[in-house]
Coordinates of C-alpha atoms in Angstrom, one line a residue:
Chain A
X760 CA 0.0 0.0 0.0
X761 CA 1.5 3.1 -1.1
X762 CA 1.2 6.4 1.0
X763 CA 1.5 10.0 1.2
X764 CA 4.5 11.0 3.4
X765 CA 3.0 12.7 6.2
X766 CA 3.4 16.7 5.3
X767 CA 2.6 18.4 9.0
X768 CA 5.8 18.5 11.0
X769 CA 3.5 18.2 14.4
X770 CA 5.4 15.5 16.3
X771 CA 2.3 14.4 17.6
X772 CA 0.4 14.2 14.1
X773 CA 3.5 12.4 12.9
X774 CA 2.9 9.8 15.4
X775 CA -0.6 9.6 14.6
X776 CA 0.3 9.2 11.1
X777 CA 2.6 6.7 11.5
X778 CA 0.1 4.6 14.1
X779 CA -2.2 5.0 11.1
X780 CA -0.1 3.6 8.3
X781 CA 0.7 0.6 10.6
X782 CA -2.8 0.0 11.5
X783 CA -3.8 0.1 7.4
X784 CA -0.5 -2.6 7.6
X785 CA -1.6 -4.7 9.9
X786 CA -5.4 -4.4 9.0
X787 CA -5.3 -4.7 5.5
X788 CA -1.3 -5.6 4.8
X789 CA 0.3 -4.5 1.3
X790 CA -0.9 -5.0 -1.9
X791 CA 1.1 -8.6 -2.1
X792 CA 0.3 -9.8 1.6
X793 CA -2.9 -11.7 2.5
X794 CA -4.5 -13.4 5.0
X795 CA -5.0 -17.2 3.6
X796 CA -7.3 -19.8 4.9
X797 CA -5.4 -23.3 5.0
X798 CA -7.4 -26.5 5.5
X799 CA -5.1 -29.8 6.1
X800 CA -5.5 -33.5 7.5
X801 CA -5.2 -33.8 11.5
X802 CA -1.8 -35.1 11.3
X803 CA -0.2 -32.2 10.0
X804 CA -1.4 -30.4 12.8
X805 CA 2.3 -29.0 14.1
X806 CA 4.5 -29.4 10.8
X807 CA 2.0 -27.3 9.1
X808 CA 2.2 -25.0 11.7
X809 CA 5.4 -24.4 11.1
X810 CA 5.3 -24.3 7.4
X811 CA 2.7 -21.3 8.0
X812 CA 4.9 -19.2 10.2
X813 CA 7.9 -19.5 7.4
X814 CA 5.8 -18.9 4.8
X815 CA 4.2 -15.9 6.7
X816 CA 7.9 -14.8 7.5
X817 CA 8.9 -15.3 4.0
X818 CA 5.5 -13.0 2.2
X819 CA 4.0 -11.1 5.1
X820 CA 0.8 -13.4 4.8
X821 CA -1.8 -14.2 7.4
X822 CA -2.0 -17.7 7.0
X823 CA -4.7 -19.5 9.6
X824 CA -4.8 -23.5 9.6
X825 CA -8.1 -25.4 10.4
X826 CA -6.6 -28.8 11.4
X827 CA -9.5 -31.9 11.6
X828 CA -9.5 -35.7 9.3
X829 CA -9.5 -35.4 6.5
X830 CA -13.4 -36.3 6.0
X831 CA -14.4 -33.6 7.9
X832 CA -12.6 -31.0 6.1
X833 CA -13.9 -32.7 2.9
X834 CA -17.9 -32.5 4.3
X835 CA -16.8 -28.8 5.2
X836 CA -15.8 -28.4 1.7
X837 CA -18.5 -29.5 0.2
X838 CA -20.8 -27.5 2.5
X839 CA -19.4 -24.1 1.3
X840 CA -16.4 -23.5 3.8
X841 CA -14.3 -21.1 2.5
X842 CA -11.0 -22.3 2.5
X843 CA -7.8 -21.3 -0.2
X844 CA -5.8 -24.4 -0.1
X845 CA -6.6 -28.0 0.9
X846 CA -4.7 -31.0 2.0
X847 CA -6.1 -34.1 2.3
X848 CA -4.1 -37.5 4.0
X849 CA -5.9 -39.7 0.8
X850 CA -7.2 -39.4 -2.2
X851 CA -10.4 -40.6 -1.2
X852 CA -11.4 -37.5 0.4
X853 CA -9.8 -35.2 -2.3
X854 CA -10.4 -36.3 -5.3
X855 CA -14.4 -35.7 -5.2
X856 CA -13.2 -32.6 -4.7
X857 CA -11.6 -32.4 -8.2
X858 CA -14.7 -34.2 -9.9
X859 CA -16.9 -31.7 -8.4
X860 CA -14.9 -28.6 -9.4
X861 CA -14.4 -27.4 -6.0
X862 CA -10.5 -27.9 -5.8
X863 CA -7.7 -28.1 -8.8
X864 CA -4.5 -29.8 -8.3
X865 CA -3.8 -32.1 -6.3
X866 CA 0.2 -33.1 -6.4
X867 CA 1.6 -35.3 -3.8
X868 CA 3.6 -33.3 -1.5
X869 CA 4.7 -36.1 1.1
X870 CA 4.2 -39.9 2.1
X871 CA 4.0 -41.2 5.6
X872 CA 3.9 -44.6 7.3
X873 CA 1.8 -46.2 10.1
X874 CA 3.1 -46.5 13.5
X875 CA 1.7 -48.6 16.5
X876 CA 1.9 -46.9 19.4
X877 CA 1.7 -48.3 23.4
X878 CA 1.6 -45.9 26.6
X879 CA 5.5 -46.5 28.2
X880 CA 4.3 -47.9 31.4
X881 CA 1.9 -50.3 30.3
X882 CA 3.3 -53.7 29.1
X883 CA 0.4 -55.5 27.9
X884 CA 1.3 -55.4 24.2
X885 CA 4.7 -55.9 23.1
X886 CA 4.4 -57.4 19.8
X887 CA 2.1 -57.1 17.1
X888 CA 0.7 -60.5 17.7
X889 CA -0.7 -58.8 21.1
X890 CA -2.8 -56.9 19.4
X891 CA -5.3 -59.8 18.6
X892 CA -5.0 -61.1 22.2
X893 CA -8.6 -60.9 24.2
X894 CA -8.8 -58.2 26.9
X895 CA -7.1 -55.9 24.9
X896 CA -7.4 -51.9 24.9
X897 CA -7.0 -50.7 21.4
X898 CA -8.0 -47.7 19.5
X899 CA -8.2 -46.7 16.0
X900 CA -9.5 -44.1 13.6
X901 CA -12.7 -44.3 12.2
X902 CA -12.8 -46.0 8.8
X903 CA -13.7 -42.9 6.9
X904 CA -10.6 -41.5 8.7
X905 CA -7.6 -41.8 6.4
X906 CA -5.2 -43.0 8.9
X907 CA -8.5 -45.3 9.6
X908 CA -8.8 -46.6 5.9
X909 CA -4.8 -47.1 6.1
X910 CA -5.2 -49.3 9.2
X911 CA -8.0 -51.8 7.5
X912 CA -5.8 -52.3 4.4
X913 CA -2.6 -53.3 7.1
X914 CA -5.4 -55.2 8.8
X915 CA -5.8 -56.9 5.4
X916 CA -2.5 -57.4 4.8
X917 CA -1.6 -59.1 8.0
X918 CA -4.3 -61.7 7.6
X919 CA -3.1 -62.2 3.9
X920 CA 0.6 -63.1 5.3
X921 CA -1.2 -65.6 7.6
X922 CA 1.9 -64.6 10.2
X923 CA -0.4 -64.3 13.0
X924 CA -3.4 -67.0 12.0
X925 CA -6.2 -65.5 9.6
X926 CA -8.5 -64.4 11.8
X927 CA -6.1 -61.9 13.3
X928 CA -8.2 -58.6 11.7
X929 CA -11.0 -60.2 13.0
X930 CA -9.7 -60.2 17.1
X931 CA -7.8 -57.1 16.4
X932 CA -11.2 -55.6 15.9
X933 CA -13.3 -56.9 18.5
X934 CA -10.6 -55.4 20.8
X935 CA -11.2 -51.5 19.4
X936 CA -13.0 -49.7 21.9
X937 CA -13.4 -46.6 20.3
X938 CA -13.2 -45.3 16.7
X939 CA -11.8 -41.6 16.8
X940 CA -12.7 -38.9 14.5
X941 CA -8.9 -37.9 13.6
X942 CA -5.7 -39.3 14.3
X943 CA -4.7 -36.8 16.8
X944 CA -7.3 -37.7 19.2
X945 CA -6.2 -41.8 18.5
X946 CA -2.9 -40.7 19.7
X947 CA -3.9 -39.1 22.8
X948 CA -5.8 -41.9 23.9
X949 CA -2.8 -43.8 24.5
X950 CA -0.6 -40.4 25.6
X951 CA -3.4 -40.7 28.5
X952 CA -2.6 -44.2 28.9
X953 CA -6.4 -45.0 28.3
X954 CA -6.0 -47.2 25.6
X955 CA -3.1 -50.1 25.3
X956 CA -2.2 -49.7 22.2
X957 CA -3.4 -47.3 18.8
X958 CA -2.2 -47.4 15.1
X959 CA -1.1 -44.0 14.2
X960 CA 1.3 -42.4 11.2
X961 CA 4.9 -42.9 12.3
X962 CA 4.9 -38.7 12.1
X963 CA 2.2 -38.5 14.9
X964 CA 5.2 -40.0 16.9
X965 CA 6.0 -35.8 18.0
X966 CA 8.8 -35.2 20.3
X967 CA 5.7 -34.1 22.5
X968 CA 4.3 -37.6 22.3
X969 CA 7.8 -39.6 22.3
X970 CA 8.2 -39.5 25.9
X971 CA 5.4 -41.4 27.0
X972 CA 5.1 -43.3 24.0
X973 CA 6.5 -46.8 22.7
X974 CA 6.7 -46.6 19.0
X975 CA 6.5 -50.8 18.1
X976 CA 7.8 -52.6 14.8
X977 CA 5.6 -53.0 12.6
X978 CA 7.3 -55.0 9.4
X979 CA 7.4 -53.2 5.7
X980 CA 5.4 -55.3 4.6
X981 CA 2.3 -54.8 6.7
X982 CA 2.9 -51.3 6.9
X983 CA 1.1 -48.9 4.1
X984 CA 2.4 -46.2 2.4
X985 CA -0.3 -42.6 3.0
X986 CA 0.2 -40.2 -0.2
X987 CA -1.0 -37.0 1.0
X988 CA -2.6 -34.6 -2.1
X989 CA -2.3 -31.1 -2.1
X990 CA -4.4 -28.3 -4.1
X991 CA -6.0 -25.1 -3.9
X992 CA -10.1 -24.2 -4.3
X993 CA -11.4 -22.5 -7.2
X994 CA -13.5 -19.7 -4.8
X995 CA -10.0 -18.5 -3.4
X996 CA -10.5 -15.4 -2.9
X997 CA -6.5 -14.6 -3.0
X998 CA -5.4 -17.7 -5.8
X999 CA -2.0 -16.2 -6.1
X1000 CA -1.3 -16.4 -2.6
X1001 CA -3.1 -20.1 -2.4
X1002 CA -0.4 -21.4 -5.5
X1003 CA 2.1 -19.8 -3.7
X1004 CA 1.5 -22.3 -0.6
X1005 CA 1.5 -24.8 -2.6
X1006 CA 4.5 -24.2 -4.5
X1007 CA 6.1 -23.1 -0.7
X1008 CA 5.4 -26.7 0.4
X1009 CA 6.8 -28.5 -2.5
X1010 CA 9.8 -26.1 -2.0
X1011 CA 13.2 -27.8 -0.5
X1012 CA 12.3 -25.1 2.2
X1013 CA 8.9 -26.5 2.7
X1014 CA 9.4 -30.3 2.4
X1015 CA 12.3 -29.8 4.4
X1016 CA 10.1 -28.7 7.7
X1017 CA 8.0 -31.9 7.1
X1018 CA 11.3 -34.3 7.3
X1019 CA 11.7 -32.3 10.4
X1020 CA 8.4 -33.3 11.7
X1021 CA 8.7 -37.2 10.5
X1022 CA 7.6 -37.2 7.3
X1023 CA 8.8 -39.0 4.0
X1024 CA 9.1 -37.7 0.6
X1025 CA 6.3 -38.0 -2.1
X1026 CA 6.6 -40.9 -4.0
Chain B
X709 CA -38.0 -15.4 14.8
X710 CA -37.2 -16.9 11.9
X711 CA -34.0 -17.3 12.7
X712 CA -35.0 -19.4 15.6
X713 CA -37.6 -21.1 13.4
X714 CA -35.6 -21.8 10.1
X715 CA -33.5 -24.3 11.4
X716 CA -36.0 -26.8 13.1
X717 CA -37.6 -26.8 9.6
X718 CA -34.8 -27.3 7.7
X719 CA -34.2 -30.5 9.9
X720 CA -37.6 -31.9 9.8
X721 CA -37.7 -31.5 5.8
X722 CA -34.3 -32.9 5.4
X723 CA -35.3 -36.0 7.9
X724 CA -38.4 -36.7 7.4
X725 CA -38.8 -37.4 3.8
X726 CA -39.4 -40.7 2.2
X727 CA -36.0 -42.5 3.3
X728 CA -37.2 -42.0 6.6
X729 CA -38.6 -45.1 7.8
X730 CA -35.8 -47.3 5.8
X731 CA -33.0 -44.9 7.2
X732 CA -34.5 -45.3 10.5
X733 CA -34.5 -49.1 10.5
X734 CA -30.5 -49.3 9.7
X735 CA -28.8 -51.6 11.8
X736 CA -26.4 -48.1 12.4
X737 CA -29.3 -46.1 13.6
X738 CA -30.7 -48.7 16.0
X739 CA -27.6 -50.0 17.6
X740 CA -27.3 -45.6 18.3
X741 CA -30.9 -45.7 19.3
X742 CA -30.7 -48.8 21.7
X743 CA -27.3 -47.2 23.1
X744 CA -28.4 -43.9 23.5
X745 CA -31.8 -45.2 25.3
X746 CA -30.1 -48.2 27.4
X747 CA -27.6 -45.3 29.0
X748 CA -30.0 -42.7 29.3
X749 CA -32.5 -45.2 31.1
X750 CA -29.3 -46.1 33.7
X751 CA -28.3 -42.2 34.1
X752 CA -32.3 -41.6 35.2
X753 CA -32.5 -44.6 37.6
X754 CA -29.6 -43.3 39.3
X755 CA -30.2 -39.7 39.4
X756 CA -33.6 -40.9 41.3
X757 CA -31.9 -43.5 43.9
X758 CA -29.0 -40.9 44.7
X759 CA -30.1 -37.4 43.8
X760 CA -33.4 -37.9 45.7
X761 CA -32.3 -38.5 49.2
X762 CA -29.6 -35.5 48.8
X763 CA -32.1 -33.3 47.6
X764 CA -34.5 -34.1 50.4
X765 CA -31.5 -33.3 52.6
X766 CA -30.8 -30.3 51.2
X767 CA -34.3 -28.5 51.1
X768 CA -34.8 -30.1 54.9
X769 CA -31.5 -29.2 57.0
X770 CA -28.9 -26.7 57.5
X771 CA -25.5 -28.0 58.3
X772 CA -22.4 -26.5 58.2
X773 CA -20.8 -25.8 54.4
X774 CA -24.5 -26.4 52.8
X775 CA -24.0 -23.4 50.8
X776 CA -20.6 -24.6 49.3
X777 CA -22.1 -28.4 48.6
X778 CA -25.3 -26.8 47.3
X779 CA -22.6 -24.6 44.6
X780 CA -20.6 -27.6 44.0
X781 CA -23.9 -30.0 43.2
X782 CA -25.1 -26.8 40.9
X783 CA -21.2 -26.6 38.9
X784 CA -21.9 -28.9 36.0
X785 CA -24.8 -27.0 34.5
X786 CA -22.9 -23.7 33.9
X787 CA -19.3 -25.9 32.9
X788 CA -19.0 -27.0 29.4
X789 CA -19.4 -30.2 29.0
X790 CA -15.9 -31.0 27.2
X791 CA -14.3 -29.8 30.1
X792 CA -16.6 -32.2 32.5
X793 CA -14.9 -34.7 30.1
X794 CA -11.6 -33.7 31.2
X795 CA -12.5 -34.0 34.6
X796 CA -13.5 -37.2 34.2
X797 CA -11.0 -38.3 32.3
X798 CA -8.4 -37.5 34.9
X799 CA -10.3 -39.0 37.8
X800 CA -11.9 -41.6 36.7
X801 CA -9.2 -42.9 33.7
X802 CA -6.5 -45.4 34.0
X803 CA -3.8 -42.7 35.0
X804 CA -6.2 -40.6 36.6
X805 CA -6.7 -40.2 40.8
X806 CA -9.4 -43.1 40.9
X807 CA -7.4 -44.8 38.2
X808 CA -5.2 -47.5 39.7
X809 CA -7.6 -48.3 42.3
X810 CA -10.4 -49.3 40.1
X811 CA -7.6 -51.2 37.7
X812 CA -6.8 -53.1 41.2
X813 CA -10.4 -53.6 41.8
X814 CA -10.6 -54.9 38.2
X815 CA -12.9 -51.8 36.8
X816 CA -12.2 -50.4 34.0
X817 CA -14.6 -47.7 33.1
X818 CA -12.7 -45.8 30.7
X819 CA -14.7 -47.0 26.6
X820 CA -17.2 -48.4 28.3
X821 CA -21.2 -47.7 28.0
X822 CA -20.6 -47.5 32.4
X823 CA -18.3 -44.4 30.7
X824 CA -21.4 -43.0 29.1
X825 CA -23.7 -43.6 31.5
X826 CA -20.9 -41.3 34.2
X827 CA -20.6 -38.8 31.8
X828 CA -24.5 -38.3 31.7
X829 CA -25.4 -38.5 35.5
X830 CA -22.4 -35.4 36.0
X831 CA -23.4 -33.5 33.4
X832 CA -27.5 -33.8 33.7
X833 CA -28.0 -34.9 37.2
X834 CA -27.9 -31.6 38.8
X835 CA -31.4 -30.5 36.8
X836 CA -32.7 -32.8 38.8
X837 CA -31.0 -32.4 41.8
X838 CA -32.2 -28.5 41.8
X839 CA -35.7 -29.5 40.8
X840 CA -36.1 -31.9 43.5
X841 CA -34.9 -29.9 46.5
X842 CA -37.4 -26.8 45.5
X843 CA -40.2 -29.5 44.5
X844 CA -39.5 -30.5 48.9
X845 CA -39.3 -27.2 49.6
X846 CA -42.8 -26.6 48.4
X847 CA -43.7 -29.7 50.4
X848 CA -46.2 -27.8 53.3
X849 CA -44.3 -28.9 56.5
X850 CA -48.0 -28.7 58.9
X851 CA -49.0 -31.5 56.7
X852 CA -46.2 -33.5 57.3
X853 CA -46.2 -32.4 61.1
X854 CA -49.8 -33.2 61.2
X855 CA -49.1 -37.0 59.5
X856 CA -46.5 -37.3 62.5
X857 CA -48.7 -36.4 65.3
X858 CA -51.4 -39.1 63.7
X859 CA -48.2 -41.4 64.5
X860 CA -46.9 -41.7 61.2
X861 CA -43.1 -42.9 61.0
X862 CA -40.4 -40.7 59.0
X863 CA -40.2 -43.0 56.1
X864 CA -44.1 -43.8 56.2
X865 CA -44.2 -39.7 56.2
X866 CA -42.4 -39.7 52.9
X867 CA -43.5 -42.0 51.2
X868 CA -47.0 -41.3 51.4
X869 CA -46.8 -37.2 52.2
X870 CA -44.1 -35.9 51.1
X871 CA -43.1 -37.9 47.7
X872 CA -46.7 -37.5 46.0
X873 CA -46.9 -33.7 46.9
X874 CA -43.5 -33.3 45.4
X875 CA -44.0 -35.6 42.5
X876 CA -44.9 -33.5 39.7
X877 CA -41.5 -31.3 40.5
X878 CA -39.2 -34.6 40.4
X879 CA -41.4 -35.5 37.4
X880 CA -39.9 -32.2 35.6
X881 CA -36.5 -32.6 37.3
X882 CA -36.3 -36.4 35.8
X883 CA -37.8 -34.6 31.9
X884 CA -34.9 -32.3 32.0
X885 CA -31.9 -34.6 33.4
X886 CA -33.4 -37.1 30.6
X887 CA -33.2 -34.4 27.7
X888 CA -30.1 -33.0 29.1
X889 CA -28.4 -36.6 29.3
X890 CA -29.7 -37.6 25.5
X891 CA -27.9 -34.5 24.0
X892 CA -24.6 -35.1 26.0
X893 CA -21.8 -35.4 23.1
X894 CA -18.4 -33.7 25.1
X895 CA -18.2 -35.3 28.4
X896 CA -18.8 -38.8 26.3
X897 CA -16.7 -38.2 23.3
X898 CA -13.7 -37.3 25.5
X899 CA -14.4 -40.0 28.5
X900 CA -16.3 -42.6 26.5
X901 CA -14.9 -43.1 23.2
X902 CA -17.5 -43.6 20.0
X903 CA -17.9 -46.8 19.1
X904 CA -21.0 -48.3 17.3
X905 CA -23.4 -50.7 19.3
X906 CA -21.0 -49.8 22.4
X907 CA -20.6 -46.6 23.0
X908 CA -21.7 -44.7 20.5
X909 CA -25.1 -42.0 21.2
X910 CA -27.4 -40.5 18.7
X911 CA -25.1 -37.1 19.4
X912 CA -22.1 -38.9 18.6
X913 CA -23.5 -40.7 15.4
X914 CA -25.1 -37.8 14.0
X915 CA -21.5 -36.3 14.4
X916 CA -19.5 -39.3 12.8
X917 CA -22.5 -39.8 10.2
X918 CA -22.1 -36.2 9.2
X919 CA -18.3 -36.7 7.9
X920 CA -19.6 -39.6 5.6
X921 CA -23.2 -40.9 5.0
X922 CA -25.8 -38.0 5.8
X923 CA -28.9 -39.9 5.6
X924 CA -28.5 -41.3 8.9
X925 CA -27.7 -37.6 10.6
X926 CA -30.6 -36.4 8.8
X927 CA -32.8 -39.1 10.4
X928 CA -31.5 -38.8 14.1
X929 CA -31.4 -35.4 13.7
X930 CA -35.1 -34.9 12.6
X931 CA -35.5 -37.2 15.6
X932 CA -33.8 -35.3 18.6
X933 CA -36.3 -32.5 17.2
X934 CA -39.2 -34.4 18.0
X935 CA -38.2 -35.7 21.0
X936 CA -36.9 -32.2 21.9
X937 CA -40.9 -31.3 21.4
X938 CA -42.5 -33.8 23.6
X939 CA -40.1 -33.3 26.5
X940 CA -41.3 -29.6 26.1
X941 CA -44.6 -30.5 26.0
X942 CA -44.1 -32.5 28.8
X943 CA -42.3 -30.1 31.0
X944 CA -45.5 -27.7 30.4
X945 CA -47.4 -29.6 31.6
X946 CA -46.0 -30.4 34.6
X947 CA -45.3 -26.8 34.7
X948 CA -49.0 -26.3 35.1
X949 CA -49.6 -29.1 37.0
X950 CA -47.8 -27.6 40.1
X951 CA -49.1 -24.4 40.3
X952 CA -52.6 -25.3 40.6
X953 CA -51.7 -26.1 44.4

């Protein structure tokens, strides 16, 4: 925003003029700096945190996160939510988006892996055979949850393998006793040592969570690979600063941030 | 007025259209229905056997730190309910005060519909609580003496004085704990989990439904509205009912 030097030489009217210019600043920003409305998947809750205050520090953007699964942010979506960028944990709940015009794009920006998590001082599961024994506390996502989908296809590939008997999905299941809404809340329910054991990503793992978390092995070959899509909405009302998000996350700047926070490259 | 109006028709034109019945008879909406009334039934039966007696106490004697106990008793109604949640969660859980007591006594509350059913009685037993002790409060005492002098017993009192001239106030206390205890989502999402046939309430599966199917929102929705008419209705009344005295 360009203006007028101030022409009185009144200190005080100086003072007022300048309090005025950075109250335009701050209210309304220059003619390049917005305020942008990110929506993105639960468990990019503090890496995308992050990302915002760099990007902020970089263009003298506003950028504001709303951080829920990745369903939810889709139903929002569809509902009218004004948002300017989106990023989804699968492409289930982005690319109706796409068919439905609401959101272009839709790159891979990152991959991440599951992780099954136990509280440190409990010891009833140790291995991932455990999880199928009776008595049991374990918690997942709900299956329109991405990490939730994730979990029924390693579900699916454990009882393929026939390493823990066939029926293992089937006594892994019976011991869920509660189906969360996004993976954030799965982790805390074994941060509060409520649950005995959860399947997260392996980036939920935060340096927050690590201390009173057991992070198990779970073998390659059960474990899935999450592609997380990125794009921006068509009713952006600032699509220059919304491809400039994008294009900052993609950035070695940007993806470096989310190796920081435990995730893996797009594949 | 239309802005209080608007969305109550929105619902019921949304839920009840043709899918309604079908929608209704899902195996999802039932096991939410039978969950929903199976814990609500528990919360009510409790809030009468415990809340009774302490609001008799309360509307009959004075002892010392009434006033606190009274404030206490009234707390859950004005604290939101997600932070009731907390509060359970951190008495009541597995690391919380009660926790490793109840794990030694081999109770485990935390997921559990008992879960639901605690997160209910805190958050809507107090309507009852505070209905009750004014409903004994109203109670004419020279009846009650006069029942005495005729050599009735305390209990003998009660039950055939004092409970049937309070009854229509419990009656309304009981209506409002029940409404209060169906729409309970915080306390229960945060101390009970969500899980379908187990633990999961019509608030919480009009929540999950919302992020996936809508019909089955739309339908529980529409119901809660209906409901949320006849417990007014009801309330009325009884409303009317005890002022005619």
């Amino acid at each position: 925003m360009k203006s007028s030097p101030p022409t009185s030489t009144h200190p005080g009217s100086i003072l007022k003029t300048k309090l005025l210019i950075s109250t335009l600043l701050l209210g309304l920003g220059n003619a390049s700096a917005v305020s942008l409305t990110v929506f993105a998947a639960a468990s990019l809750t503090d890496a995308f945190a992050e990302m915002g205050r760099a990007f902020d520090a970089k263009t003298g953007n506003t950028t504001t996160f709303q951080f829920a699964g990745s369903q939810a942010l889709r139903t929002q979506l569809d509902n009218g939510a004004r948002a300017d960028v989106y990023a989804s944990a699968n492409n289930a709940q982005f690319s109706p988006l796409v068919k439905s015009g609401l959101v272009t794009g839709g790159q891979p920006f990152l991959s991440n892996r599951l992780a099954v998590i136990a509280p440190k001082n409990n010891a009833k599961v140790q291995t991932l055979a455990d999880l199928g024994k009776p008595g049991v506390k374990l918690v997942i996502a709900d299956k329109v949850v991405p990490v939730g989908t994730y979990t029924r296809q390693m579900l699916t590939a454990i009882d393929k393998s026939g390493a823990y008997g066939r029926d293992f999905s089937d006594r892994f299941l019976n011991n869920v006793v509660s189906e969360e809404p996004n993976v954030r809340q799965v982790a805390l329910k074994v941060q509060l040592g409520e649950a005995d054991a959860a399947v997260v990503y392996s980036s939920d793992v935060t340096p927050a969570l690590r201390h009173s978390v057991r992070v198990m092995t779970l073998p390659t070959r059960f474990n899935q690979s999450a592609s997380y899509p990125i794009g921006t909405l068509k009713n952006s009302a600032n699509p220059e600063a919304a491809q400039a998000f994008v294009k900052f996350v993609l950035s070695g700047e940007g993806q470096a941030i989310l190796k920081k926070w435990g995730f893996l490259k797009p594949r | 007025m239309l802005f209080l109006v608007l969305p109550v028709q929105a619902l019921l034109l949304r839920g009840l259209s043709a899918q309604f019945f079908p929608t209704l008879l899902r195996p999802v909406v039932l096991d939410t229905l039978r969950i929903s009334l199976l814990t609500t039934g528990c919360t009510m039966l409790l809030t009468v056997l415990l809340g009774t007696p302490v609001a008799w106490l309360l509307a009959r004697y004075d002892f010392p730190g009434k006033t606190v106990l009274d404030t206490l008793l009234d707390l859950p109604i004005v604290l939101p309910p997600v932070v009731a949640g907390v509060g359970l969660l951190l008495a009541f859980g597995r690391s919380g005060l009660l926790g490793a007591p109840l794990e030694l006594a081999g109770i485990s509350v935390a997921f559990s519909p008992a879960a639901v059913v605690m997160a209910q009685l805190f958050v809507a037993a107090p309507f009852y609580l505070r209905t009750a002790k004014a409903g004994f409060m109203a109670v004419d005492r020279d009846v009650e003496d006069a029942a005495r002098t005729d050599g009735a017993d305390r209990w003998t009192v009660f039950r055939f004085i004092t409970w049937p001239l309070a009854a229509a106030f419990l009656l309304e206390g009981l209506v409002l704990t029940w409404a209060r205890a169906l729409g309970e989502f915080g306390a229960t999402i945060l101390f009970a989990g969500s899980l379908q046939g187990k633990t999961r309430t019509i608030t919480l599966a009009i929540y999950s439904a919302l992020e996936s199917d809508l019909a089955p929102a739309l339908v529980l929705s529409a119901v809660m509205v209906l409901v949320a008419f006849t417990v007014l209705a009801v309330v009325r009344r009884l409303g009317s009912a005890h002022t005619w005295r």
